[in-house]
Coordinates of C-alpha atoms and ligand atoms in Angstrom, one line a residue:
Chain A
M17 CA 60.3 80.2 102.7
L18 CA 62.1 81.4 105.8
H19 CA 61.1 84.9 105.0
R20 CA 57.5 83.9 104.7
L21 CA 57.6 82.1 108.0
C22 CA 59.1 85.0 109.8
E23 CA 57.3 87.9 108.1
H24 CA 53.7 86.5 108.0
P25 CA 51.4 89.0 109.7
D26 CA 50.5 86.3 112.2
A27 CA 54.0 85.0 112.8
P28 CA 55.0 84.6 116.5
R29 CA 57.7 86.5 118.1
F30 CA 60.6 84.1 117.4
N31 CA 63.2 84.4 120.2
Y32 CA 66.1 82.4 118.6
A33 CA 67.8 82.1 115.3
T34 CA 69.4 78.9 114.1
G35 CA 69.5 76.7 111.0
D36 CA 70.3 73.1 110.2
R37 CA 74.0 73.9 110.2
L38 CA 74.7 71.4 107.5
W39 CA 77.8 71.5 105.4
P40 CA 78.0 70.1 101.8
A41 CA 80.7 67.6 103.1
D42 CA 78.2 66.2 105.5
L43 CA 75.8 64.9 102.9
P44 CA 77.5 61.6 102.0
G45 CA 77.6 60.6 105.6
I46 CA 73.9 61.4 106.1
A47 CA 73.0 59.6 102.8
Q48 CA 74.9 56.6 104.1
F49 CA 73.0 56.7 107.4
R50 CA 69.7 57.0 105.6
Y51 CA 70.7 53.9 103.5
G52 CA 71.8 51.9 106.5
L53 CA 68.6 52.7 108.4
E54 CA 66.7 50.5 105.8
A55 CA 69.4 48.2 104.6
S56 CA 70.9 47.3 108.0
R57 CA 67.6 46.4 109.7
G58 CA 67.4 42.8 110.7
P59 CA 67.0 40.6 113.7
R60 CA 69.5 41.4 116.5
Q61 CA 71.1 39.0 119.0
P62 CA 71.1 39.8 122.7
V63 CA 74.9 40.2 122.5
P64 CA 76.8 43.1 121.0
D65 CA 77.4 42.8 117.2
S66 CA 80.9 43.0 115.7
A67 CA 80.5 46.6 114.6
T68 CA 79.7 47.7 118.1
L69 CA 82.6 45.7 119.5
S70 CA 85.0 47.2 117.0
H71 CA 83.8 50.7 117.9
V72 CA 84.4 50.1 121.6
D73 CA 87.8 48.6 120.9
R74 CA 88.7 51.8 119.0
W75 CA 87.4 54.0 121.8
R76 CA 89.7 52.3 124.3
K77 CA 92.5 54.2 122.6
I78 CA 90.8 57.6 121.9
V79 CA 87.9 58.1 124.4
P80 CA 89.2 59.1 127.8
W81 CA 86.4 57.5 129.8
V82 CA 86.6 54.2 128.0
R83 CA 90.4 54.2 128.1
E84 CA 90.3 54.6 131.9
N85 CA 87.5 52.1 132.6
V86 CA 87.9 49.3 129.9
P87 CA 91.5 48.1 129.9
V88 CA 92.9 46.7 126.7
T89 CA 93.5 43.4 128.4
V90 CA 89.7 42.9 128.8
Q91 CA 88.2 40.7 126.0
L92 CA 85.2 42.7 124.9
D93 CA 82.9 40.0 123.5
R94 CA 83.7 37.6 126.4
D95 CA 83.5 40.1 129.3
W96 CA 80.9 42.5 127.9
G97 CA 78.3 41.7 130.6
V98 CA 80.6 42.6 133.5
L99 CA 82.0 45.8 131.9
P100 CA 81.1 49.1 133.7
T101 CA 78.2 51.2 132.5
T102 CA 77.8 54.9 132.0
S103 CA 75.0 57.2 133.1
R104 CA 74.0 60.8 133.0
E105 CA 76.0 61.4 136.2
D106 CA 79.2 60.6 134.2
I107 CA 78.2 63.1 131.6
A108 CA 77.3 65.6 134.3
L109 CA 80.6 65.3 136.0
A110 CA 83.0 65.3 133.1
P111 CA 81.5 65.4 129.6
W112 CA 84.9 66.0 128.1
K113 CA 85.9 62.4 129.1
F114 CA 83.6 61.2 126.3
V115 CA 84.9 63.4 123.6
P116 CA 87.4 61.4 121.5
D117 CA 91.0 62.7 121.5
N118 CA 91.2 63.0 117.7
E119 CA 87.8 64.7 117.1
P120 CA 87.9 68.3 115.9
L121 CA 85.9 70.7 118.1
D122 CA 85.1 73.4 115.5
R123 CA 81.5 72.1 115.0
L124 CA 80.7 71.3 118.6
V125 CA 77.2 72.4 119.6
I126 CA 75.7 72.2 123.1
Y127 CA 72.3 71.0 124.2
R128 CA 71.2 71.1 127.8
T129 CA 68.7 68.6 129.1
A130 CA 67.2 68.1 132.5
G131 CA 65.8 64.6 132.1
T132 CA 63.6 63.3 134.8
T133 CA 65.9 64.2 137.7
G134 CA 65.7 67.9 137.1
H135 CA 69.5 68.4 137.2
P136 CA 70.4 69.9 133.9
I137 CA 73.4 68.4 132.1
T138 CA 75.4 69.7 129.1
V139 CA 75.7 67.4 126.2
P140 CA 78.4 67.9 123.5
H141 CA 76.8 67.3 120.1
H142 CA 77.4 67.6 116.4
P143 CA 75.2 69.0 113.7
V144 CA 75.6 65.8 111.5
A145 CA 74.2 63.7 114.4
V146 CA 71.2 66.1 114.7
R147 CA 70.6 66.0 111.0
C148 CA 70.3 62.2 111.1
Y149 CA 67.0 62.8 113.0
E150 CA 65.3 63.6 109.7
P151 CA 65.9 60.2 108.0
M152 CA 64.7 58.6 111.2
I153 CA 61.5 60.6 111.3
E154 CA 60.9 59.8 107.7
F155 CA 61.4 56.1 108.5
A156 CA 58.9 56.2 111.4
L157 CA 56.4 58.1 109.3
S158 CA 56.7 55.6 106.4
R159 CA 56.0 52.7 108.9
Y160 CA 52.6 54.4 109.4
G161 CA 52.1 54.7 105.6
V162 CA 53.0 58.4 105.7
K163 CA 55.4 59.5 102.9
P164 CA 55.3 63.3 102.7
E165 CA 56.8 65.0 99.7
F166 CA 59.0 67.9 100.8
D167 CA 59.8 71.0 98.8
D168 CA 61.0 74.6 99.3
Q169 CA 57.5 76.0 98.8
S170 CA 55.9 74.3 101.8
V171 CA 56.5 73.6 105.5
A172 CA 57.6 70.2 106.5
C173 CA 56.9 70.3 110.2
F174 CA 55.9 72.5 113.1
L175 CA 57.4 71.4 116.4
V176 CA 54.7 72.4 118.8
G177 CA 55.4 73.5 122.4
A178 CA 53.1 74.9 125.1
Q179 CA 55.4 76.2 127.7
I180 CA 55.9 79.3 129.8
R181 CA 59.3 79.8 128.3
T182 CA 61.0 78.0 125.4
Y183 CA 63.2 78.7 122.4
T184 CA 61.3 79.4 119.2
Y185 CA 62.7 79.8 115.7
A186 CA 62.0 79.2 112.1
T187 CA 64.4 77.7 109.5
V188 CA 64.6 75.6 106.3
L189 CA 66.0 72.1 106.2
Y190 CA 68.3 71.0 103.4
N191 CA 67.5 67.4 104.2
W192 CA 63.9 68.0 103.2
N193 CA 64.6 69.9 100.0
G194 CA 64.6 73.3 101.7
A195 CA 61.2 72.8 103.2
G196 CA 60.3 75.1 106.1
F197 CA 60.4 74.1 109.8
A198 CA 59.4 76.1 112.9
K199 CA 59.6 75.5 116.6
L200 CA 56.6 77.2 118.1
N201 CA 55.1 78.0 121.4
I202 CA 51.4 78.0 121.0
R203 CA 50.6 79.9 124.2
P204 CA 48.6 83.0 123.2
T205 CA 51.1 85.4 124.8
E206 CA 53.6 84.6 122.0
W207 CA 51.4 85.7 119.1
P208 CA 50.5 89.2 117.7
S209 CA 46.8 89.0 118.0
E210 CA 43.9 86.7 118.9
G211 CA 43.6 83.8 116.5
S212 CA 47.1 84.2 115.1
Q213 CA 48.1 80.6 115.9
Q214 CA 45.0 79.3 114.0
R215 CA 45.7 81.5 111.0
Y216 CA 49.5 80.7 111.0
F217 CA 48.8 77.0 111.0
H218 CA 46.2 77.4 108.3
A219 CA 48.6 79.5 106.1
F220 CA 51.5 77.1 106.3
A221 CA 49.7 73.7 106.6
P222 CA 52.7 71.7 108.0
K223 CA 53.0 68.2 106.5
F224 CA 53.3 66.7 110.0
L225 CA 53.6 67.9 113.6
S226 CA 56.0 67.0 116.4
G227 CA 55.5 67.8 120.0
D228 CA 54.6 66.4 123.4
P229 CA 51.3 65.4 124.9
I230 CA 50.8 68.7 126.8
A231 CA 51.4 70.8 123.7
F232 CA 49.1 68.7 121.5
S233 CA 46.4 68.7 124.1
E234 CA 46.7 72.5 124.4
M235 CA 46.5 72.7 120.6
M236 CA 43.1 71.0 120.8
R237 CA 41.9 73.2 123.6
L238 CA 42.9 76.4 121.7
G239 CA 41.0 75.1 118.7
I240 CA 44.0 75.1 116.4
E241 CA 43.0 73.4 113.2
A242 CA 45.6 71.5 111.2
S243 CA 45.7 68.6 108.7
P244 CA 49.0 66.9 109.4
A245 CA 49.7 63.5 107.9
A246 CA 50.9 62.4 111.4
L247 CA 51.7 63.6 114.9
I248 CA 55.0 62.6 116.4
T249 CA 54.8 62.8 120.2
T250 CA 57.7 62.8 122.6
S251 CA 58.8 63.6 126.2
V252 CA 56.0 62.1 128.3
A253 CA 54.1 58.8 127.9
M254 CA 50.8 59.6 126.3
S255 CA 47.5 58.2 127.7
P256 CA 45.6 56.1 125.2
Q257 CA 42.6 58.4 125.6
L258 CA 44.5 61.5 124.5
K259 CA 46.1 59.6 121.7
R260 CA 42.7 58.5 120.4
R261 CA 41.2 62.0 120.7
L262 CA 44.2 63.6 118.9
S263 CA 44.1 61.0 116.2
E264 CA 40.3 61.5 115.7
R265 CA 40.6 65.3 115.8
Y266 CA 43.4 65.6 113.3
K267 CA 42.5 62.5 111.3
A268 CA 46.1 61.3 111.5
P269 CA 48.2 58.6 113.3
V270 CA 49.9 59.6 116.5
I271 CA 53.4 58.1 116.6
D272 CA 55.1 57.7 120.0
W273 CA 58.8 58.6 119.8
Y274 CA 61.4 57.5 122.3
S275 CA 64.4 59.8 122.2
M276 CA 66.8 61.5 124.5
V277 CA 69.2 64.4 124.0
E278 CA 72.2 62.2 125.0
T279 CA 71.3 59.3 122.7
G280 CA 69.2 60.8 120.0
P281 CA 66.1 58.7 118.8
I282 CA 66.1 55.2 120.3
G283 CA 62.7 53.8 119.3
Y284 CA 59.3 54.4 117.7
A285 CA 56.0 52.9 118.6
C286 CA 55.3 49.7 116.6
P287 CA 52.4 50.5 114.2
R288 CA 50.7 47.3 115.4
G289 CA 51.0 48.4 119.0
H290 CA 53.7 45.8 120.0
G291 CA 55.9 48.1 122.0
Y292 CA 58.7 50.3 120.6
H293 CA 61.0 49.1 117.9
L294 CA 64.7 50.0 118.1
L295 CA 65.0 52.7 115.4
P296 CA 68.6 53.4 114.4
H297 CA 70.6 50.5 113.1
D298 CA 73.8 51.7 114.6
L299 CA 72.7 51.5 118.2
Y300 CA 73.2 48.4 120.3
A301 CA 70.5 48.2 123.0
E302 CA 70.5 46.0 126.0
V303 CA 68.4 45.7 129.2
L304 CA 70.4 45.7 132.5
K305 CA 69.9 44.4 136.0
P306 CA 70.7 46.8 138.8
D307 CA 74.3 45.5 139.0
G308 CA 74.9 46.4 135.3
T309 CA 74.9 42.8 134.0
P310 CA 72.5 41.9 131.2
A311 CA 69.0 40.9 132.2
Q312 CA 67.6 37.6 131.1
S313 CA 65.5 37.5 128.1
G314 CA 62.0 38.7 129.1
Q315 CA 63.3 40.2 132.4
R316 CA 62.6 43.8 133.2
G317 CA 65.5 46.2 133.5
E318 CA 67.1 49.5 132.6
I319 CA 67.6 50.2 129.0
A320 CA 71.3 50.9 128.0
V321 CA 72.6 51.8 124.6
T322 CA 76.0 51.6 122.9
G323 CA 77.2 53.2 119.7
G324 CA 75.2 55.9 118.0
R325 CA 76.5 58.6 115.6
N326 CA 77.3 61.6 117.7
P327 CA 81.1 61.9 117.0
L328 CA 81.5 64.0 120.2
L329 CA 79.6 61.7 122.5
P330 CA 80.1 58.0 121.8
L331 CA 77.7 56.0 123.9
F332 CA 79.1 53.2 126.0
R333 CA 76.6 51.1 127.8
Y334 CA 74.8 54.3 128.5
R335 CA 72.0 53.8 131.0
T336 CA 69.0 55.7 129.9
G337 CA 67.1 55.7 133.2
D338 CA 64.2 54.1 131.3
F339 CA 63.0 50.7 132.2
G340 CA 61.5 48.0 130.0
I341 CA 61.7 44.5 128.6
M342 CA 63.5 43.6 125.4
D343 CA 61.9 41.3 123.0
H344 CA 64.0 39.9 120.1
S345 CA 61.2 37.8 118.6
P346 CA 59.8 38.6 115.2
C347 CA 57.0 41.2 115.2
P348 CA 53.9 40.8 113.1
C349 CA 54.3 44.4 111.8
G350 CA 57.3 43.3 109.8
D351 CA 60.1 45.5 111.3
P352 CA 62.8 42.9 112.2
M353 CA 64.4 45.1 114.8
P354 CA 63.9 44.2 118.5
R355 CA 61.3 45.9 120.6
F356 CA 61.1 47.5 124.1
L357 CA 58.0 46.4 125.9
E358 CA 56.3 48.0 128.9
L359 CA 58.6 51.0 128.5
E360 CA 58.6 53.3 131.4
G361 CA 60.7 56.4 131.5
R362 CA 61.6 56.4 135.1
K363 CA 63.5 54.6 137.8
P364 CA 61.6 52.0 139.7
V365 CA 59.9 53.7 142.5
L366 CA 58.8 51.7 145.6
I367 CA 55.1 52.0 146.3
R368 CA 53.6 49.9 149.0
A369 CA 50.0 48.9 149.8
K370 CA 48.6 49.1 153.3
D371 CA 49.7 45.5 154.0
S372 CA 53.2 46.4 152.8
T373 CA 53.1 44.4 149.6
P374 CA 54.9 46.4 146.8
V375 CA 52.7 47.8 144.1
S376 CA 54.3 48.2 140.6
T377 CA 54.1 51.6 139.0
V378 CA 53.3 49.8 135.8
D379 CA 50.1 48.6 137.4
L380 CA 49.3 52.0 138.7
S381 CA 49.9 53.4 135.3
R382 CA 47.6 50.8 133.8
L383 CA 44.9 51.7 136.3
L384 CA 45.2 55.5 135.9
R385 CA 45.1 55.1 132.1
E386 CA 41.5 54.2 132.4
Y387 CA 40.8 57.9 133.3
P388 CA 41.0 60.9 131.1
L389 CA 44.2 62.3 132.5
L390 CA 46.8 64.3 130.6
I391 CA 49.6 63.7 133.2
H392 CA 49.7 62.8 136.8
E393 CA 52.1 62.9 139.7
F394 CA 51.7 60.2 142.4
T395 CA 53.6 60.6 145.7
Q396 CA 53.8 58.2 148.6
H397 CA 55.1 59.6 151.8
S398 CA 57.1 57.7 154.4
D399 CA 53.9 57.1 156.5
L400 CA 52.4 55.4 153.4
A401 CA 50.0 58.3 152.8
C402 CA 49.4 58.9 149.1
E403 CA 48.9 62.0 147.1
L404 CA 47.8 62.2 143.5
V405 CA 48.0 65.4 141.5
I406 CA 46.3 65.2 138.1
R407 CA 45.9 67.3 135.1
P408 CA 42.8 66.2 133.3
L409 CA 42.3 66.2 129.6
P410 CA 40.9 69.6 128.7
G411 CA 37.2 69.9 129.0
I412 CA 36.7 66.7 130.9
A413 CA 36.1 66.3 134.6
P414 CA 37.5 63.0 135.8
D415 CA 35.5 61.0 138.3
L416 CA 37.6 61.5 141.4
A417 CA 35.5 59.1 143.4
A418 CA 36.1 56.4 140.8
I419 CA 39.9 57.0 140.8
T420 CA 39.9 56.9 144.6
G421 CA 38.0 53.6 144.5
A422 CA 40.3 52.1 142.0
L423 CA 43.4 53.1 143.9
T424 CA 42.0 51.9 147.2
R425 CA 41.3 48.5 145.7
V426 CA 45.0 48.2 144.8
L427 CA 46.6 50.0 147.7
G428 CA 44.2 49.2 150.6
E429 CA 42.7 51.8 152.9
L430 CA 45.6 54.3 152.9
P431 CA 45.1 58.0 153.4
L432 CA 44.8 59.4 149.9
T433 CA 44.3 62.9 148.6
I434 CA 43.6 63.7 145.0
R435 CA 44.2 67.2 143.7
V436 CA 43.4 68.6 140.3
D437 CA 46.0 71.0 138.9
P438 CA 45.4 72.2 135.4
T439 CA 48.9 73.6 135.2
L440 CA 50.8 70.4 136.2
G441 CA 53.8 70.0 133.9
D442 CA 54.0 73.8 133.1
R443 CA 57.3 74.4 134.7
Q444 CA 59.1 77.6 134.5
D445 CA 62.1 75.7 133.3
S446 CA 60.9 74.2 130.1
D447 CA 63.3 71.2 130.2
V448 CA 62.1 69.8 133.6
K449 CA 59.9 66.7 133.0
T450 CA 57.2 65.9 135.5
L451 CA 57.9 62.8 137.6
A452 CA 54.9 60.5 137.4
Y453 CA 55.8 58.7 140.6
R454 CA 57.7 59.6 143.7
S455 CA 58.1 57.7 146.9
E456 CA 59.7 58.4 150.2
L457 CA 60.1 54.7 150.9
I458 CA 63.5 53.3 150.7
L459 CA 64.1 50.7 148.1
E460 CA 65.8 47.8 149.7
D461 CA 67.5 44.8 148.0
Chain B
M3 CA 86.6 36.0 134.4
Q4 CA 83.4 34.0 134.3
N5 CA 84.9 30.9 136.0
E6 CA 86.7 30.4 139.3
G7 CA 90.4 29.5 139.1
P8 CA 92.9 28.5 141.8
Q9 CA 93.6 30.7 144.7
L10 CA 95.7 33.8 144.0
E11 CA 98.1 33.1 146.8
T12 CA 99.0 29.7 145.3
L13 CA 99.9 31.4 142.0
T14 CA 101.9 34.3 143.5
H15 CA 103.8 31.8 145.7
R16 CA 104.6 29.7 142.7
L17 CA 105.9 32.7 140.9
S18 CA 108.1 33.6 143.8
E19 CA 109.6 30.1 143.7
C20 CA 110.3 30.2 139.9
P21 CA 113.7 28.6 139.3
D22 CA 116.2 31.1 137.9
D23 CA 116.6 28.9 134.8
F24 CA 113.3 30.2 133.4
L25 CA 114.6 33.7 133.5
L26 CA 117.7 33.0 131.5
P27 CA 118.0 34.7 128.1
P28 CA 115.9 32.9 125.5
L29 CA 117.6 31.0 122.8
A30 CA 118.4 33.0 119.7
P31 CA 120.5 32.1 116.6
K32 CA 123.8 33.3 118.3
T33 CA 123.0 33.9 121.9
G34 CA 120.7 32.8 124.7
V35 CA 120.1 29.7 126.7
I36 CA 116.6 28.5 127.1
H37 CA 114.4 27.2 124.3
V38 CA 111.1 28.8 125.1
E39 CA 109.3 27.3 122.1
A40 CA 110.2 23.8 123.3
L41 CA 109.0 24.7 126.8
A42 CA 105.7 25.9 125.4
S43 CA 105.3 22.8 123.2
D44 CA 105.9 20.6 126.2
H45 CA 103.2 22.4 128.1
F46 CA 100.6 21.8 125.4
R47 CA 101.6 18.2 125.2
A48 CA 101.1 18.0 129.0
L49 CA 97.7 19.4 128.4
G50 CA 97.1 16.6 125.9
V51 CA 96.8 18.8 122.8
E52 CA 98.9 19.4 119.7
P53 CA 101.7 22.0 120.4
G54 CA 101.3 24.3 117.4
K55 CA 103.3 27.3 116.6
I56 CA 103.7 30.3 119.0
N57 CA 104.2 33.7 117.5
F58 CA 106.9 35.5 119.4
S59 CA 106.3 39.0 118.0
G60 CA 107.5 40.7 121.2
G61 CA 111.1 39.5 121.0
D62 CA 113.2 38.3 124.0
R63 CA 111.1 40.0 126.7
H64 CA 108.0 38.3 125.2
Q65 CA 109.7 34.9 125.2
S66 CA 110.8 35.3 128.8
L67 CA 107.2 36.1 129.9
V68 CA 106.0 33.0 128.0
A69 CA 108.7 30.9 129.8
L70 CA 107.4 32.3 133.1
A71 CA 103.8 31.6 132.2
V72 CA 104.7 28.0 131.4
W73 CA 106.2 27.7 134.9
L74 CA 103.1 29.2 136.4
L75 CA 100.6 27.1 134.5
H76 CA 102.5 23.9 134.6
D77 CA 100.6 22.9 137.7
D78 CA 98.0 20.2 138.3
W79 CA 95.1 22.6 138.5
F80 CA 95.7 23.8 134.9
L81 CA 97.0 20.6 133.4
K82 CA 93.8 18.8 134.3
R83 CA 91.9 21.3 132.0
P84 CA 92.7 20.7 128.4
D85 CA 89.8 23.1 127.4
L86 CA 92.1 25.9 128.5
A87 CA 94.5 25.2 125.6
P88 CA 93.1 27.6 123.0
A89 CA 93.0 30.5 125.5
T90 CA 96.5 29.6 126.7
R91 CA 97.7 29.8 123.1
T92 CA 96.2 33.3 122.8
L93 CA 97.8 34.3 126.1
F94 CA 101.2 33.1 124.9
S95 CA 101.1 34.6 121.4
E96 CA 99.2 37.8 121.9
S97 CA 98.5 39.1 125.3
L98 CA 102.0 38.4 126.7
A99 CA 103.5 40.3 123.8
K100 CA 101.6 43.4 124.8
L101 CA 102.5 42.9 128.5
S102 CA 106.2 42.5 127.6
L103 CA 106.2 46.1 126.4
V104 CA 105.9 47.4 130.0
V105 CA 107.0 44.6 132.4
S106 CA 109.8 42.1 132.4
A107 CA 109.8 38.5 133.6
E108 CA 112.3 39.4 136.2
Q109 CA 110.0 42.0 137.7
C110 CA 107.1 39.5 137.6
V111 CA 109.1 37.2 139.9
R112 CA 110.8 39.7 142.3
D113 CA 108.2 42.4 142.8
P114 CA 105.1 41.3 144.8
D115 CA 102.7 43.7 143.0
R116 CA 104.0 42.4 139.6
R117 CA 103.6 38.8 140.8
E118 CA 99.9 39.5 141.5
E119 CA 99.5 41.4 138.3
F120 CA 101.1 38.6 136.2
S121 CA 98.9 36.0 138.0
R122 CA 95.8 38.0 137.4
H123 CA 96.7 38.7 133.8
C124 CA 97.2 35.0 133.0
L125 CA 94.0 34.0 134.9
G126 CA 92.0 36.8 133.1
Q127 CA 93.1 35.6 129.7
L128 CA 92.0 32.1 130.6
N129 CA 88.6 33.5 131.5
L130 CA 89.3 32.7 135.2
R131 CA 89.3 34.7 138.4
P132 CA 91.0 33.9 141.6
K133 CA 89.1 31.6 143.8
G134 CA 86.8 33.4 146.3
E135 CA 86.6 36.6 144.4
T136 CA 83.6 38.0 142.6
I137 CA 83.9 39.0 138.9
E138 CA 83.7 42.6 140.0
Q139 CA 86.4 42.3 142.6
A140 CA 88.7 40.5 140.2
L141 CA 88.2 43.1 137.4
D142 CA 88.7 46.0 139.8
R143 CA 91.9 44.6 141.2
H144 CA 93.2 43.6 137.8
N145 CA 92.6 47.2 136.5
S146 CA 94.3 48.9 139.4
L147 CA 97.4 46.7 138.9
D148 CA 97.5 46.8 135.1
S149 CA 100.9 48.1 134.0
T150 CA 100.0 48.4 130.4
E151 CA 97.1 50.7 131.3
R152 CA 99.0 52.6 134.0
D153 CA 102.1 53.1 131.9
R154 CA 100.1 54.6 129.1
V155 CA 98.0 56.7 131.4
M156 CA 101.2 58.2 132.8
R157 CA 102.6 58.9 129.4
D158 CA 99.4 60.4 128.1
M159 CA 98.2 62.1 131.3
R160 CA 99.6 65.5 130.3
A161 CA 98.1 65.3 126.8
A162 CA 94.8 64.2 128.3
E163 CA 94.7 67.1 130.7
A164 CA 95.4 69.5 128.0
R165 CA 92.7 68.0 125.8
A166 CA 90.2 68.0 128.6
R167 CA 90.8 71.7 129.2
Q168 CA 90.5 72.4 125.5
V169 CA 87.1 70.6 125.3
R170 CA 85.9 72.2 128.5
E171 CA 86.7 75.7 127.2
K172 CA 85.1 75.0 123.9
M173 CA 81.9 73.7 125.6
A174 CA 81.7 76.7 127.8
K175 CA 82.0 79.0 124.8
R176 CA 79.5 77.1 122.7
A177 CA 77.0 76.8 125.5
A178 CA 76.1 80.4 124.9
E179 CA 75.8 80.1 121.1
E180 CA 73.2 78.7 118.8
A181 CA 72.7 74.9 118.6
A182 CA 71.4 73.2 115.4
A183 CA 67.7 73.1 114.7
K184 CA 66.1 69.9 116.1
T185 CA 62.9 68.6 114.6
T186 CA 61.5 66.7 117.6
R187 CA 61.2 67.2 121.3
E188 CA 63.1 64.9 123.7
Ligands
ZN504 ZN1 56.2 45.8 115.3

């Protein structure tokens, strides 16, 4: 399979070589995780469960950061809400403080991520933790009625990218019975001749696709045909228009996927559209107020997670930088795990209308979603003047006058410029995410 | 630390005035003077609850700290709050056993820093913080004084530094190498 993926006459110029790095001894652990993913689903309380507490108690002895910041005299269940939190800054400054003392380093792998701030951090990781992605993907697919059969004669998945520069490679995955997998950059420059991408997709017919909105939209623009059973989309929130168009074009569900390098997958979009369900059973999620104490039920705050399965980066109240509301009530879709509602992957940014009243970015997003935009970047300067850069969906010219009108109704008569940039989001550094909102106004308490 | 307790100064002052009798060696089969278990039972009766058994797993040093804690907590503010009895029992049986590994009752009376630490330790175990302090301030101050923590950090500092260097070097080396294939974007 690997040979076929690499030697096909239309194969892209792969620039990287890697595999699933799985060892036979890893299999029982992954099987156990796969089992727990189904068996341990259930309603969660808005307080840490006993498994989470016992992990943290153990980390007080073996994880330097926890040892320094959570004294043994603190009673974890009682004082949980006032315990310190961790963030990407902590990982940026001293990642080794999160690596347990007794954890062997021979299988350590490194991922770099820029997140939304643009400052790359180095994340210590472990192949077993990465291989737990596959059961989670299968679970999310099955929630949408998709149950692909994997075998060593076919390709499980293409991870689609459309970037100026990104790693590309092909491999086979033991977790999926030796099925093929390739990370591709569909930009024409990466391929041997015109139409290669189309022929390559046709030849291998991946069972499903993963990627981000920009890549999927580019796939449509390039006229790449495929018949995946589902599209799993990550990185940037996808507009409902694009989701609908993709779903119609490829006749498959589009599944929003909430995942970070530091945490691994956190949530998947509820098949009935009721927010994002917490995906892994071994992750305790909470929503925090700015002071780090838990938000009230139904109150908006920053999502933080504890636990996970990366043996080289135990997560302790890790602030994701993403904001939302947590809902523990039962969901009609049947998944008993709690949900994140109004999930927004960014820090709250202060936007003010002409009369100074604050305008929520959630509302602006809701407003902008009415228009056929792929992504946008909205900036408010200190003099309140606003600037909107948009990348429209391919082949559609958005009604700029209508957008101006809608924004003016919400913001008042502020100076507003709208610019169309079809390359917005195509950064040289493939890991920098576009910030949907920026403001030069100072957020005061 | 959810609730406000008495003022810190009241407690440290009370500790400084602890009668020497409380610091006498605890009663043992052949030696010792003070009967710590009886002191503790008295305290629980004063709180209006059944005394129950205290587990002195930490030996003499542990018993002396319990004696000192009885002196500290045998005060109107605490005696009017029988709901503190279960936490008091845990304080006596468990958390003072740990504390006794690194600090003596004598130090907790003579040394001003240890007086504060002991007062905060007892308050913390009773889910109290000194009057006038926020939870954050109390936690902060408690951590910076915590002998258990500091002692271990001192002992382990060398090992921790060596380990940090080892992880750092490994990370730097692996950064240039291949990671494992990942099936989704993030
Ligand atoms: Zn649901």
